[in-house]
Structures are given as structure tokens and as C-alpha cells.
PDB file of C-alpha atoms in Angstrom:
ATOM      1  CA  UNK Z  24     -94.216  -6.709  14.149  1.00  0.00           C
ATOM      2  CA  UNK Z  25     -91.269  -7.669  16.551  1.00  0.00           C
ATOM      3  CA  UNK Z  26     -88.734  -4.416  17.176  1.00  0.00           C
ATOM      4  CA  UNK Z  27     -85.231  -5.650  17.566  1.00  0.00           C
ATOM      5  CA  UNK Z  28     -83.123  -2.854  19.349  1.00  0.00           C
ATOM      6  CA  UNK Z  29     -78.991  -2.926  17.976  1.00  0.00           C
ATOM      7  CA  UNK Z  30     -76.813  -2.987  20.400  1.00  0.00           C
ATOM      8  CA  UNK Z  31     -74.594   0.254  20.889  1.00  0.00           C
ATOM      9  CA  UNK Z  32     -71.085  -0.242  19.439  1.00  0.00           C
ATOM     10  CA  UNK Z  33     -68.167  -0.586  21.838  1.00  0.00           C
ATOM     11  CA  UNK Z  34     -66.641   3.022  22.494  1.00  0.00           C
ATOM     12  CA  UNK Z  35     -62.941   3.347  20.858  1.00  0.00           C
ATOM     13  CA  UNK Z  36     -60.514   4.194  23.521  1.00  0.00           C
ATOM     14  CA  UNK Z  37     -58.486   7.205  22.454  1.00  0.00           C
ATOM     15  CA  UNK Z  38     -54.529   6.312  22.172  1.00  0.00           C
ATOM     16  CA  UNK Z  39     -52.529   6.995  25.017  1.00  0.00           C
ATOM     17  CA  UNK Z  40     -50.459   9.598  25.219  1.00  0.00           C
ATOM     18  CA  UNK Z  41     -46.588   9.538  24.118  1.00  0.00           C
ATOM     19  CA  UNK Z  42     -47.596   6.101  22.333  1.00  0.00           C
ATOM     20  CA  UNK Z  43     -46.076   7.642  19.012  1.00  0.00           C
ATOM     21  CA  UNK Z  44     -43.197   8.761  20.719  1.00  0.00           C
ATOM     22  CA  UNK Z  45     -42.426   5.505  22.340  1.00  0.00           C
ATOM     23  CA  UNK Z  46     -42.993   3.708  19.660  1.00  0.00           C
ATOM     24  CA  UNK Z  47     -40.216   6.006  17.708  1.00  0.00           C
ATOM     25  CA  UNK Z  48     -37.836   5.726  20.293  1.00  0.00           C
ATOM     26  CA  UNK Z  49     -38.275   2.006  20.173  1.00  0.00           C
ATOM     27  CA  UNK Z  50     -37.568   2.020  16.469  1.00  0.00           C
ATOM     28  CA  UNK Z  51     -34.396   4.185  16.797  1.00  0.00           C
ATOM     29  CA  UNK Z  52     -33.570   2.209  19.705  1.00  0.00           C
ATOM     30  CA  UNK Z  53     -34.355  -1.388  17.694  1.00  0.00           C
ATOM     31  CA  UNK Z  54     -31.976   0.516  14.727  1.00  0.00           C
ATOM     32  CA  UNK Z  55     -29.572   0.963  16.515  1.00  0.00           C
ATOM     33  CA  UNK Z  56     -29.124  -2.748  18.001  1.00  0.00           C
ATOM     34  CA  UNK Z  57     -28.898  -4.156  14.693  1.00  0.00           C
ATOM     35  CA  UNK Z  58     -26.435  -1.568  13.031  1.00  0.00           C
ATOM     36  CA  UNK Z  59     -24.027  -3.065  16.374  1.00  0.00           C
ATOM     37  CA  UNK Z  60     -25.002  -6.332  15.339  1.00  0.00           C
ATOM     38  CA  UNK Z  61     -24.100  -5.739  11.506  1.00  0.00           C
ATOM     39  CA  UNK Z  62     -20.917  -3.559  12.096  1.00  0.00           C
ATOM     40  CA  UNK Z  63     -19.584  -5.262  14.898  1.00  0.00           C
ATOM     41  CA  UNK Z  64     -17.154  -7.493  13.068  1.00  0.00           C
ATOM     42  CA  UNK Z  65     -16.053  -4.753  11.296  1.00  0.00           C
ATOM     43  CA  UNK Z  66     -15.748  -2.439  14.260  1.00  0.00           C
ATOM     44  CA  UNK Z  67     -13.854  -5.384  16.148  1.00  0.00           C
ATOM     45  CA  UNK Z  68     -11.332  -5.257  13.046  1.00  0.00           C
ATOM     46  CA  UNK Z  69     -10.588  -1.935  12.740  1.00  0.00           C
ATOM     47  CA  UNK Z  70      -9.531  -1.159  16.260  1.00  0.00           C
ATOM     48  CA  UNK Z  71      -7.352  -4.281  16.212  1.00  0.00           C
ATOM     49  CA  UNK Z  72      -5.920  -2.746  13.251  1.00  0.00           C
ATOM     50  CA  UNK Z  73      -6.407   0.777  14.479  1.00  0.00           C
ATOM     51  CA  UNK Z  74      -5.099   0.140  18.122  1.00  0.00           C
ATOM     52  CA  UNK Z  75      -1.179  -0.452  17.455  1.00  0.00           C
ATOM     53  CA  UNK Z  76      -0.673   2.694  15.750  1.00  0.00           C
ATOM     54  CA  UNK Z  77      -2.076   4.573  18.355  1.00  0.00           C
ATOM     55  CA  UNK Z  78       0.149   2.576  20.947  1.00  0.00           C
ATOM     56  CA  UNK Z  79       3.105   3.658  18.870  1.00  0.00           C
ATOM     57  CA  UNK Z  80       2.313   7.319  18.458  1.00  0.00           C
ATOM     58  CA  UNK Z  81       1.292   7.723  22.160  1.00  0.00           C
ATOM     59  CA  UNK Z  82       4.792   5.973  23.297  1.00  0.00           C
ATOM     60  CA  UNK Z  83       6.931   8.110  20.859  1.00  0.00           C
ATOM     61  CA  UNK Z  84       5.730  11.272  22.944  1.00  0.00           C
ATOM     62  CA  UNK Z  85       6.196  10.261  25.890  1.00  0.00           C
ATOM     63  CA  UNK Z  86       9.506  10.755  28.444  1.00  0.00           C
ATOM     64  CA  UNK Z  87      12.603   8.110  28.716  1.00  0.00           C
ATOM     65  CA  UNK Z  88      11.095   7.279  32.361  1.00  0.00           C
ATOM     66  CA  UNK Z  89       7.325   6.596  31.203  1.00  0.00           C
ATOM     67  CA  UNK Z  90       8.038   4.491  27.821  1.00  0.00           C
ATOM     68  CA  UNK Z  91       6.159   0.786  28.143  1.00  0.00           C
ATOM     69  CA  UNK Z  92       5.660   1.624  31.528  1.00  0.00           C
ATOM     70  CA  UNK Z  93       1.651   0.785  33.097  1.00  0.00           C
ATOM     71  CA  UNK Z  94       0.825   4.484  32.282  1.00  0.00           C
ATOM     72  CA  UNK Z  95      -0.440   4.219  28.523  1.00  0.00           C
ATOM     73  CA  UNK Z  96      -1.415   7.922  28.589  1.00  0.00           C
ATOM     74  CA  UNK Z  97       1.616  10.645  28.247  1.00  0.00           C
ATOM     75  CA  UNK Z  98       1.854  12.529  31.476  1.00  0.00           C
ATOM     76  CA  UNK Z  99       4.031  14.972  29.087  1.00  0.00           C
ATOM     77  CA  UNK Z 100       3.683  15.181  25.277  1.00  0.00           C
ATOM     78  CA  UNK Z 101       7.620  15.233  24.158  1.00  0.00           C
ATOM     79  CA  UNK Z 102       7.160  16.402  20.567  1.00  0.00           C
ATOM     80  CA  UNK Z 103      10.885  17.292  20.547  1.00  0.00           C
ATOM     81  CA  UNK Z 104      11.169  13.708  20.311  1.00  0.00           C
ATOM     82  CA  UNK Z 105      10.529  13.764  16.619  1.00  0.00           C
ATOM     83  CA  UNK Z 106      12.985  16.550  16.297  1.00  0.00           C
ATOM     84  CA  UNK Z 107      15.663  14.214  17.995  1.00  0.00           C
ATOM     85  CA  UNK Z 108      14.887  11.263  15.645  1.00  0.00           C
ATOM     86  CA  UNK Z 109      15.209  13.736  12.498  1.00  0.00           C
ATOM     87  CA  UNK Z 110      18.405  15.212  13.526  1.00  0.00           C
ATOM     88  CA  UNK Z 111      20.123  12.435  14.659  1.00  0.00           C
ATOM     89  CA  UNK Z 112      23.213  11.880  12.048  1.00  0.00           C
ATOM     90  CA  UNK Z 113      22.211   9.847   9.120  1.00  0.00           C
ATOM     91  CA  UNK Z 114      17.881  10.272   9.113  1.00  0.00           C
ATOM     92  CA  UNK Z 115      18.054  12.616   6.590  1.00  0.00           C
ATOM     93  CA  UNK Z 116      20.167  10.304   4.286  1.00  0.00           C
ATOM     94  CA  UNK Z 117      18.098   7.804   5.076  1.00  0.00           C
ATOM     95  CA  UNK Z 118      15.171   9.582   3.791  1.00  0.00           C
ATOM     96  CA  UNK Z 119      16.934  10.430   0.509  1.00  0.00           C
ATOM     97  CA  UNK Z 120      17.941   6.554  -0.570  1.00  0.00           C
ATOM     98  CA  UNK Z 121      14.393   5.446   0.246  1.00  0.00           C
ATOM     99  CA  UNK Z 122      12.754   8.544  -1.778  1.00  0.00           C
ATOM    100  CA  UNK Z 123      15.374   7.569  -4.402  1.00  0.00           C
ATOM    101  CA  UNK Z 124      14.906   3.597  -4.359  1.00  0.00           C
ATOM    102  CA  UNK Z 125      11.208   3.974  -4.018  1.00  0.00           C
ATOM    103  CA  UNK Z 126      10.643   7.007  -6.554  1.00  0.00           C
ATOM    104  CA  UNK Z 127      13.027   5.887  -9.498  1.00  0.00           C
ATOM    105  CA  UNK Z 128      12.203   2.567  -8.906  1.00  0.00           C
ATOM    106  CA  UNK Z 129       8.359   2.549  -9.357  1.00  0.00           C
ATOM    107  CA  UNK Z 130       9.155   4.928 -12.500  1.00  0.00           C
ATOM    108  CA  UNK Z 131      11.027   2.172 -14.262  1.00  0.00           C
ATOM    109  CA  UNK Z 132       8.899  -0.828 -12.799  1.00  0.00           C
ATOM    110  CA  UNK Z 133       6.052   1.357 -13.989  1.00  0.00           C
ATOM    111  CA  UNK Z 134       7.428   2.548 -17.273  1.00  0.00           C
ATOM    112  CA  UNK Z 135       8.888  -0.803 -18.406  1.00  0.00           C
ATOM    113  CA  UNK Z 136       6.232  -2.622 -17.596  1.00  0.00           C
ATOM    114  CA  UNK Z 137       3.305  -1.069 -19.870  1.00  0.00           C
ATOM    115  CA  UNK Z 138       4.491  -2.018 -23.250  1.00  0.00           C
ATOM    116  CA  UNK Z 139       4.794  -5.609 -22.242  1.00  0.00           C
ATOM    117  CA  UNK Z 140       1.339  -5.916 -20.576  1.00  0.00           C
ATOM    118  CA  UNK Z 141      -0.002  -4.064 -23.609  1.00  0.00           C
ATOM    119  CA  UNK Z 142       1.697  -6.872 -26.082  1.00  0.00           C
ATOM    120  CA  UNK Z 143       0.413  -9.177 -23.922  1.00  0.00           C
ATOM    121  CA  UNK Z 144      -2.882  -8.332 -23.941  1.00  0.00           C
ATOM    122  CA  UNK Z 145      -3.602  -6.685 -27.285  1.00  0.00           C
ATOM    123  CA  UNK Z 146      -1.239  -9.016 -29.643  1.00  0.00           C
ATOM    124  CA  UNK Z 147      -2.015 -12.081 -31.125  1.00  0.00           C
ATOM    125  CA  UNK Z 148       1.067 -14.003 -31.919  1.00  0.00           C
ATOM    126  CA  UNK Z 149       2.724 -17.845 -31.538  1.00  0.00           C
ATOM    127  CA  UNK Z 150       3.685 -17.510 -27.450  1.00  0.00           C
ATOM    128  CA  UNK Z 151       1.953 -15.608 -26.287  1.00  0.00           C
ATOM    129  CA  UNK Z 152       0.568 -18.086 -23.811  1.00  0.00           C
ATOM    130  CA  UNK Z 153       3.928 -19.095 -23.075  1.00  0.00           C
ATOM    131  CA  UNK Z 154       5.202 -15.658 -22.521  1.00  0.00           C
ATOM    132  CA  UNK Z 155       2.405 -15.207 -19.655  1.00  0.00           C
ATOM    133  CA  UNK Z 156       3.144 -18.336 -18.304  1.00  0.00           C
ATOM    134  CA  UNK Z 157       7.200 -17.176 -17.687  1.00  0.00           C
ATOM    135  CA  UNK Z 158       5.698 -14.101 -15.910  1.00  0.00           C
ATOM    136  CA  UNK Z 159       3.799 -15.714 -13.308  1.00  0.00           C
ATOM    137  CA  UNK Z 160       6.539 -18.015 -13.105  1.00  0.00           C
ATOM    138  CA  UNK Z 161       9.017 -15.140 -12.097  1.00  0.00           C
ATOM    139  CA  UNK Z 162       6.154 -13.918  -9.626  1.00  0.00           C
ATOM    140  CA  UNK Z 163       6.253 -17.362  -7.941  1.00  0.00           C
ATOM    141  CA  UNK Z 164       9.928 -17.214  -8.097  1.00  0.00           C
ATOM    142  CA  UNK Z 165      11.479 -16.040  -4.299  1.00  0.00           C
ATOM    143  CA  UNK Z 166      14.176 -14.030  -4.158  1.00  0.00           C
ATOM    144  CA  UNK Z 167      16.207 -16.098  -1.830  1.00  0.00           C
ATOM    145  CA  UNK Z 168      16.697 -18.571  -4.755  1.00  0.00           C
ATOM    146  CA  UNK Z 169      18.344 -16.227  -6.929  1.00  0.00           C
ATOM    147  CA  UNK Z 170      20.414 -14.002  -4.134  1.00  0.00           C
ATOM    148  CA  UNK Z 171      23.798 -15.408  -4.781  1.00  0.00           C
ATOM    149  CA  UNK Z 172      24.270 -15.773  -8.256  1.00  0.00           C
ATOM    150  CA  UNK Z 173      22.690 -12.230  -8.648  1.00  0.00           C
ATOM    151  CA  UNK Z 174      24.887 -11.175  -5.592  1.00  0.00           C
ATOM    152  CA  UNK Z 175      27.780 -12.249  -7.881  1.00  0.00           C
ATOM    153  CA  UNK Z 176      27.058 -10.560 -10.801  1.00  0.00           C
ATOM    154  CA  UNK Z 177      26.163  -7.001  -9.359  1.00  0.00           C
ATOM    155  CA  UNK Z 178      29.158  -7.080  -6.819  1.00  0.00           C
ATOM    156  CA  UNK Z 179      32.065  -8.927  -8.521  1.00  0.00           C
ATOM    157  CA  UNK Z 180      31.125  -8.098 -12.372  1.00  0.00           C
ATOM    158  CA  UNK Z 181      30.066  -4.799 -12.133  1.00  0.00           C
ATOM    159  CA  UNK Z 182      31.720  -3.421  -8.671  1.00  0.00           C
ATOM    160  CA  UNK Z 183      28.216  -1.969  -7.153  1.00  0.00           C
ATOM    161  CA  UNK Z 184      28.209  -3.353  -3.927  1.00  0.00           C
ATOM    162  CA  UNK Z 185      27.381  -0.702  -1.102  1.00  0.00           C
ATOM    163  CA  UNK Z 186      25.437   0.746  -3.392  1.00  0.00           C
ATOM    164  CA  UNK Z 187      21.494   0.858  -4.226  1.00  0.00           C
ATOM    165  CA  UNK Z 188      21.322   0.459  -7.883  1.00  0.00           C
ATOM    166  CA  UNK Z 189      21.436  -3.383  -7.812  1.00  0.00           C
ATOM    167  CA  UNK Z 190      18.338  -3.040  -6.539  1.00  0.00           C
ATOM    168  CA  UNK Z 191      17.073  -0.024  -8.757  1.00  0.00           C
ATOM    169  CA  UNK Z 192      18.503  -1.033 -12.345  1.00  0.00           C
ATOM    170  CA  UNK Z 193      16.639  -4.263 -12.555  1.00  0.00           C
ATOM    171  CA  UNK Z 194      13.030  -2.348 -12.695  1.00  0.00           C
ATOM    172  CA  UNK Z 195      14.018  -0.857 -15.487  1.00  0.00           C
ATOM    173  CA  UNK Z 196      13.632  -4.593 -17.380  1.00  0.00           C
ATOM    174  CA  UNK Z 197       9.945  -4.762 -16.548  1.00  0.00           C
ATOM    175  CA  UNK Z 198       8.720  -6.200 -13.035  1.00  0.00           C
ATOM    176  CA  UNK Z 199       6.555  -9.400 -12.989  1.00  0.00           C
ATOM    177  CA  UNK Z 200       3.788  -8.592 -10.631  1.00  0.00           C
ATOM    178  CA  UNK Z 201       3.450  -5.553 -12.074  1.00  0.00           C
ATOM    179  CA  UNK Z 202       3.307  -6.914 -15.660  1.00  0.00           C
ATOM    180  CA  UNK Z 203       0.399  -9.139 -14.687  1.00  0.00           C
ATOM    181  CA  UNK Z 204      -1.950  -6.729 -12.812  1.00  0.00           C
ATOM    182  CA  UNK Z 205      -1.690  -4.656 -15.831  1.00  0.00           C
ATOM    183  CA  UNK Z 206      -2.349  -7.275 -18.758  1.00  0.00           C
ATOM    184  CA  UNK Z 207      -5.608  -8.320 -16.265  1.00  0.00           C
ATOM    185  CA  UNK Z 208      -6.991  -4.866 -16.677  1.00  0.00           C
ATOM    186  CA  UNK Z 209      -5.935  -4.064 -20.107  1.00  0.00           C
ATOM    187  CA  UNK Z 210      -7.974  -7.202 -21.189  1.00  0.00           C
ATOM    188  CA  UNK Z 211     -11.222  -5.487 -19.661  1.00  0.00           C
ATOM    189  CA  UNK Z 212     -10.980  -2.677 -22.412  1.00  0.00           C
ATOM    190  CA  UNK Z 213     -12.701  -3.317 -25.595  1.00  0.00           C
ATOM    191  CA  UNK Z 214     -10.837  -4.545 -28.401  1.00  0.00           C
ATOM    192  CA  UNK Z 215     -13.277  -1.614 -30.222  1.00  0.00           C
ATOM    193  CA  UNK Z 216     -11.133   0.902 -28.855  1.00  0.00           C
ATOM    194  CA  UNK Z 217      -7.949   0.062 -30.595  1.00  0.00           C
ATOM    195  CA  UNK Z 218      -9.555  -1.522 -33.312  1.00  0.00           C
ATOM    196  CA  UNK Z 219     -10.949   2.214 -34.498  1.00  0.00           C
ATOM    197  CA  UNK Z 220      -7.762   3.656 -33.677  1.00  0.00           C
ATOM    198  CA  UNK Z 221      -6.070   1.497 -36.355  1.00  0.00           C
ATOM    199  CA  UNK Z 222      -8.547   2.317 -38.847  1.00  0.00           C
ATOM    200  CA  UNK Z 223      -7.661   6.088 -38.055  1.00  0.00           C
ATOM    201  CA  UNK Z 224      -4.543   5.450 -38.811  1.00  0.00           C
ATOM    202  CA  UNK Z 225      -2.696   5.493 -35.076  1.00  0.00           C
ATOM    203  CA  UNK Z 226       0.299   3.013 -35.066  1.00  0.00           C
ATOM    204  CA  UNK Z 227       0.380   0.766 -32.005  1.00  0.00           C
ATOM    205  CA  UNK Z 228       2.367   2.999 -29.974  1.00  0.00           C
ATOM    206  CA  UNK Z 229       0.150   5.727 -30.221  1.00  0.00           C
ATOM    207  CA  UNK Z 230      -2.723   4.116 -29.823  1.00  0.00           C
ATOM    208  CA  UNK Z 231      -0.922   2.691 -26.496  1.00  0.00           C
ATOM    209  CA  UNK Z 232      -0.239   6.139 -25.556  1.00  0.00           C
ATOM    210  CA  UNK Z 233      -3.819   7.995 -26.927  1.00  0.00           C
ATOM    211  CA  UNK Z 234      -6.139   5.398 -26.334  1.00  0.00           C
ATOM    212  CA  UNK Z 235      -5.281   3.073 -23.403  1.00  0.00           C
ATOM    213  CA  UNK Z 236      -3.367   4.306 -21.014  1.00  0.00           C
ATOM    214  CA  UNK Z 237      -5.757   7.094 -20.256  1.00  0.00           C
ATOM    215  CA  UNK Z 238      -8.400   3.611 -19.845  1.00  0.00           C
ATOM    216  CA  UNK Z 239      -6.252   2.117 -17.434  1.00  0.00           C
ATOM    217  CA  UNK Z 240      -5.110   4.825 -15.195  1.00  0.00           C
ATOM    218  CA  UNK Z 241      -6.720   3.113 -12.025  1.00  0.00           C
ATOM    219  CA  UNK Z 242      -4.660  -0.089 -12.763  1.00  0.00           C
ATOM    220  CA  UNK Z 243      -1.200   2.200 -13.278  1.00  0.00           C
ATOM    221  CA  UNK Z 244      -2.185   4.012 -10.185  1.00  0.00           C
ATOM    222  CA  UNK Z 245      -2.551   0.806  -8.255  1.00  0.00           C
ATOM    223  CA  UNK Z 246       0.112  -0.867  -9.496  1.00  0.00           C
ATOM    224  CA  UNK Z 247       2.651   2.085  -8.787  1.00  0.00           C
ATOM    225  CA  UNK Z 248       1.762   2.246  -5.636  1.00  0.00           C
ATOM    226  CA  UNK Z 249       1.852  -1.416  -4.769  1.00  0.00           C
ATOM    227  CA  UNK Z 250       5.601  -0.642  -6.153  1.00  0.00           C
ATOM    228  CA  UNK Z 251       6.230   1.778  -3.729  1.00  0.00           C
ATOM    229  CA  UNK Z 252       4.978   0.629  -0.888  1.00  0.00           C
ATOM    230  CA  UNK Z 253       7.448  -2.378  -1.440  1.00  0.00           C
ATOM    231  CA  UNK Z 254      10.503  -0.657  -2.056  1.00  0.00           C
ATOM    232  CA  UNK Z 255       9.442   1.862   0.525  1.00  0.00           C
ATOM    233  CA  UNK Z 256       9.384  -1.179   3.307  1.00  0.00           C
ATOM    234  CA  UNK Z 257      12.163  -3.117   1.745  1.00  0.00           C
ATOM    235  CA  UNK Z 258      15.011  -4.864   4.124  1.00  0.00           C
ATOM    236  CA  UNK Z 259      15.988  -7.529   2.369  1.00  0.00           C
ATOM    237  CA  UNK Z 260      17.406  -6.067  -0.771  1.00  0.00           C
ATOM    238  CA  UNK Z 261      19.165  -2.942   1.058  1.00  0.00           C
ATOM    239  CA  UNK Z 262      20.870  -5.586   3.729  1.00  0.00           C
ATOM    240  CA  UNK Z 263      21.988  -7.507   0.596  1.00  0.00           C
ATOM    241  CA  UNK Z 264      23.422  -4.734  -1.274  1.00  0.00           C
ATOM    242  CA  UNK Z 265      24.315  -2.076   0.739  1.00  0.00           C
ATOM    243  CA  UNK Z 266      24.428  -2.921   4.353  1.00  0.00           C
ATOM    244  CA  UNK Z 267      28.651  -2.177   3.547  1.00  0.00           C
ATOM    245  CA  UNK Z 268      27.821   1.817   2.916  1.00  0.00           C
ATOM    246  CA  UNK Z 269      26.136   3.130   5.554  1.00  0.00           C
ATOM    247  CA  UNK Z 270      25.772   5.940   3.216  1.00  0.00           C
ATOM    248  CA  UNK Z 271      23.865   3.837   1.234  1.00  0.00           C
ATOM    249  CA  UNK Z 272      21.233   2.674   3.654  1.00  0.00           C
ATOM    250  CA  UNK Z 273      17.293   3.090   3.563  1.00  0.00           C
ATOM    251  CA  UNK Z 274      15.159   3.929   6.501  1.00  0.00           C
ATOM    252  CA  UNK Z 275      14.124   0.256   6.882  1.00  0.00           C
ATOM    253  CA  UNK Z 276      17.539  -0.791   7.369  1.00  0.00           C
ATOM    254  CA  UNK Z 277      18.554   2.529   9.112  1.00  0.00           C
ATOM    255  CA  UNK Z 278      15.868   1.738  11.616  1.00  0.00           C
ATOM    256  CA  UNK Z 279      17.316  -1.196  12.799  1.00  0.00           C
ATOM    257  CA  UNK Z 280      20.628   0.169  13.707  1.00  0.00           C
ATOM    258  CA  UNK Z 281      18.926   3.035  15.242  1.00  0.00           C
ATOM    259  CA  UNK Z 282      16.840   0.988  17.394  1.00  0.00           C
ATOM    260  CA  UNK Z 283      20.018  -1.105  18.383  1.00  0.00           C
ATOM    261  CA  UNK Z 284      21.989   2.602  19.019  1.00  0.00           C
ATOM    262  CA  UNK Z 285      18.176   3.425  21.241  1.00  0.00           C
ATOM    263  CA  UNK Z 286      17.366   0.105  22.863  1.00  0.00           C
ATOM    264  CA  UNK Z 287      16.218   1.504  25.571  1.00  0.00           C
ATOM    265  CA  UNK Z 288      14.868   4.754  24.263  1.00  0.00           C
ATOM    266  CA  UNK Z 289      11.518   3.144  23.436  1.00  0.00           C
ATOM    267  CA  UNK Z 290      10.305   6.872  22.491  1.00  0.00           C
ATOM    268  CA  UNK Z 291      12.371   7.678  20.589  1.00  0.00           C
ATOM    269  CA  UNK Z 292      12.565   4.221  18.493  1.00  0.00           C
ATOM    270  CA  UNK Z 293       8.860   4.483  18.192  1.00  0.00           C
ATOM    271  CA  UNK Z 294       9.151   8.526  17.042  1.00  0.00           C
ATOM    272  CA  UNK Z 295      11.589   6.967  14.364  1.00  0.00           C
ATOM    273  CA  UNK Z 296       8.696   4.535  13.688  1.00  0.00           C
ATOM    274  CA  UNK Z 297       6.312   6.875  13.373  1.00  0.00           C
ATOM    275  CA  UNK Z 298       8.375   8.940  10.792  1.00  0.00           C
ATOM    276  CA  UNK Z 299       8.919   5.951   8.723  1.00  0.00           C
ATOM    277  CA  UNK Z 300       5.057   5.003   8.350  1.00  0.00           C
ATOM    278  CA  UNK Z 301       3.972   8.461   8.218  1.00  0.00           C
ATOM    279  CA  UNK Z 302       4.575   8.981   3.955  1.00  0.00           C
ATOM    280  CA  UNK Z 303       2.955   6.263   3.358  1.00  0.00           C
ATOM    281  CA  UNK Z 304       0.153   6.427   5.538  1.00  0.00           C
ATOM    282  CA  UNK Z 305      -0.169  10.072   3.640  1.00  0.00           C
ATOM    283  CA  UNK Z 306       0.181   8.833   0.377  1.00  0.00           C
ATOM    284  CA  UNK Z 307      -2.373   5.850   0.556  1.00  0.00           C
ATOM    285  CA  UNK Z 308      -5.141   8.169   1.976  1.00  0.00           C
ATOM    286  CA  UNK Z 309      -4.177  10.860  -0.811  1.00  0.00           C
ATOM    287  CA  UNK Z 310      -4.338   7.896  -3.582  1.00  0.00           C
ATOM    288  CA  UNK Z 311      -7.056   5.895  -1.891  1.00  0.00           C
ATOM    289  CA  UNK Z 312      -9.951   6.440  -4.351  1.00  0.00           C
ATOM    290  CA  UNK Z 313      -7.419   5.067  -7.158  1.00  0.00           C
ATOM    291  CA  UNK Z 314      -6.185   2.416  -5.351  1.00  0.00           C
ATOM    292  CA  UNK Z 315      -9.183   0.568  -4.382  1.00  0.00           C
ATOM    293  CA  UNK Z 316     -10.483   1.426  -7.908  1.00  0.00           C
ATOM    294  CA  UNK Z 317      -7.721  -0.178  -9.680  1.00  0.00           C
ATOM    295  CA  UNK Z 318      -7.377  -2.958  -7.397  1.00  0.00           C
ATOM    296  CA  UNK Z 319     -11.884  -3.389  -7.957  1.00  0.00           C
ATOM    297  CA  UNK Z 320     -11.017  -3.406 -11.635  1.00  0.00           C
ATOM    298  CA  UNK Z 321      -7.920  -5.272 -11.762  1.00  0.00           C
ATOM    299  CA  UNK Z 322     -10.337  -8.657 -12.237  1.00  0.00           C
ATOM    300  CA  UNK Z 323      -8.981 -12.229 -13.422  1.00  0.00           C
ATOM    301  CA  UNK Z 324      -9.661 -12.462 -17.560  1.00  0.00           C
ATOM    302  CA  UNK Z 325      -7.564 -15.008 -18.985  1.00  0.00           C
TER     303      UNK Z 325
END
């Protein structure tokens, strides 16, 4: 009988020490490199967006002798610059036209608009296709093409020139845009909804008022500030109408004879600036969750 001896198995080298911990560190480090390589794009955008307004609120505290000089940094943070801007005569009644053309003007845009997106939607009758197809008409409509005639009416029929309600009455007939970003997302909601509302017994206007608009309050929040935002930044319409009336200007027009009064007070033009932007800067981070819901569910139905 042959003996056959086994030969001894190779001895396992224990793992070197910190080999867990380097291996970790690799991970995190590995992590790491490809969030930078995900997020970069996005990083790159937001500073370009991000980067002006900090340009603008660092130059409206500095001095007169430092503004869009080589020194981007305030040697001296003038925050009685902002004081300046708001007293200087005519801010404040700046302030008021814009909170009044902005304010009473989403209201109506807002308010007329509703009932027309609602019949629009929700309705079944002969034009209705039509009907839509004169709103986005109107939407692709500039306002330059209509300035005169409408310039015309408001000024020589009705004697409002120098004054802002050319500009504010008009909502109160409905606003295109407006009109169609609401019919979109009213056309998401079930036709259930108003269906068993009927059968209840609500009348259309109730069942407007009960049953949908409490549905679509991310579109109405969207849309009203979309409103606002445009008749907050409006120049156009208030250098049509009431560039006359100085009593009747808005901060976007009063800007631009305060920067031509301050040409040379950089600071204090970009203070102004900064007051200007500030509500709505405020109000879109206040409303953000709305907005970007509404805007989400504001899809394309036809």
C-alpha cells in the first residue's frame, strides 16, 4: 500500500492594517468625484445666475470713490445708502403705483380670467374651438401692434393719459396668457368632480366656486404670480401712459430717471436696484412651492 502525504495548504495572509479604512476613504473620495461630475453643470449655472446679484448688492454698499472700481470687496459697508435711495423725493410714490398696478392688476387678470378658462374647459358648445383659438391668438399678438390705436382711445376718448389705469382697467376683461394656463390645468381635473356636483344639485357657479377652484389653486397661484411679476417689471406700458405724470410713474420707469439724476453714483443706482428686485425676490421664495407646482401641473391637454 503506497502512502501519499497532502500537501499543507498555503497559509492566508492576515489583511493589512487600515485596508478597510482606505478602502472607505476611497469610496467617499470616488463619491465625491462623481457628485462634481453630475452637479457641475448645474453648479456652473447657478453662480452665473447667482454671481450678478451679488455684484449688485456688494456695489450698492460701497462709497462714491470705490463703485466699479478693481476693488470688488467694500472697504466700508455704506448701508445708509439704501436709506438715501428710499428718501430721495419720489421712491416712495414709486413704490405705491407699482404695489397698485401690480396688486389690482393681478386681482382683475386673476378674477376675470377664471370663469372663462372654466367655460372653456368644462362647456361643450358650437365654438368652443374657435374661442381658444382667438386666445392664443391675442397671446401671439405684440403689443407694439396695437399701441396707437389703443393710445388713442385711452388718451383722446377717455382723457387718462398720465395716468395708470390704461394699463390697469383692461385686466379686468380677462388676460390671454392667463386664460390659457388656467383652461390647461382645469382640463386635468376629472369631469367626475363636477359631474357629481350637478347631480347634488350645485349650479355651475357653485360648483366653480366649491369644487374647482380649491383643485386648481397651484395653477391660480402660478398664474397670479406670473401676473405680477410682469406688471411689477413693466416699462413699456408706464412710458406709454404715464411717462407725462411723474406722479404717476412705477419704479421701473422711476429707475431710469433716477439712474440718469445718479449716473455716476453707481452705489447708489445699484441700492435703488436692489430695492426694486428685493419684493420679488421675497415673494417668489415665499410662493415657491406653489409656483413650481402649478407651473409642474400646468401640462398641455388639448
Amino acid at each position: 500500500m503506497t502512502l501519499t502525504s497532502t500537501p499543507p495548504a498555503p497559509a492566508v495572509s492576515p489583511p493589512a492594517p487600515g485596508g478597510t479604512g482606505a478602502a472607505r476613504r476611497a469610496a467617499r473620495r470616488r463619491a465625491a468625484l462623481e457628485w462634481v461630475a453630475v452637479h457641475s453643470l448645474a453648479v456652473a449655472a447657478a453662480l452665473f445666475f447667482l454671481l450678478p446679484f451679488v455684484f449688485v448688492l456688494l456695489t450698492a454698499v460701497m462709497s462714491d470713490d470705490q463703485a466699479l472700481t478693481r476693488d470688488l470687496w467694500p472697504h466700508t459697508w455704506e448701508w445708509g445708502n439704501f436709506a438715501t435711495v428710499w428718501n430721495t423725493p419720489g421712491f416712495l410714490t414709486w413704490w405705491r403705483n407699482t404695489l397698485l398696478y401690480a396688486g389690482l392688476g393681478t386681482v382683475l387678470a386673476v378674477g376675470s380670467s377664471i370663469p372663462v378658462a372654466y367655460a372653456l374647459a368644462v362647456f361643450r358648445f358650437r365654438g368652443r374651438n374657435l374661442a381658444m383659438m382667438l386666445v392664443i391668438a391675442m397671446m401671439m399678438l405684440p403689443p407694439q401692434v396695437v399701441v396707437v390705436p389703443m393710445y388713442l382711445f385711452w388718451a383722446k376718448q377717455l382723457d387718462l393719459a398720465g395716468t395708470l389705469w390704461p394699463l390697469i382697467i383692461p385686466f379686468g376683461f380677462g388676460n390671454a396668457f392667463t386664460i390659457f394656463l388656467l383652461r390647461q390645468f382645469l382640463l386635468t381635473i376629472p369631469r367626475e368632480y363636477t359631474e357629481a356636483a350637478r347631480i347634488d344639485g350645485c349650479g355651475e357657479l357653485r360648483t366653480m366656486l366649491r369644487i374647482v377652484l380649491p383643485m386648481a389653486k397651484p395653477a391660480i397661484a402660478a398664474v397670479a404670480l406670473f401676473h405680477f411679476f410682469y406688471c411689477w417689471n413693466d416699462y413699456f406700458g408706464p412710458q406709454i401712459y404715464a411717462s407725462e405724470n411723474p406722479a404717476a410713474w412705477t419704479l421701473s420707469y422711476g429707475l431710469e430717471s433716477f439712474k440718469g439724476a445718479h449716473q455716476t453714483d453707481w452705489n447708489l443706482t445699484m441700492a435703488a436696484t436692489v430695492l426694486i428686485m428685493a419684493p420679488v425676490i421675497v415673494v417668489f421664495f415665499f410662493a415657491q412651492k406653489a409656483f413650481i407646482e402649478g407651473v409642474t401641473l400646468t401640462g398641455v391637454k388639448g
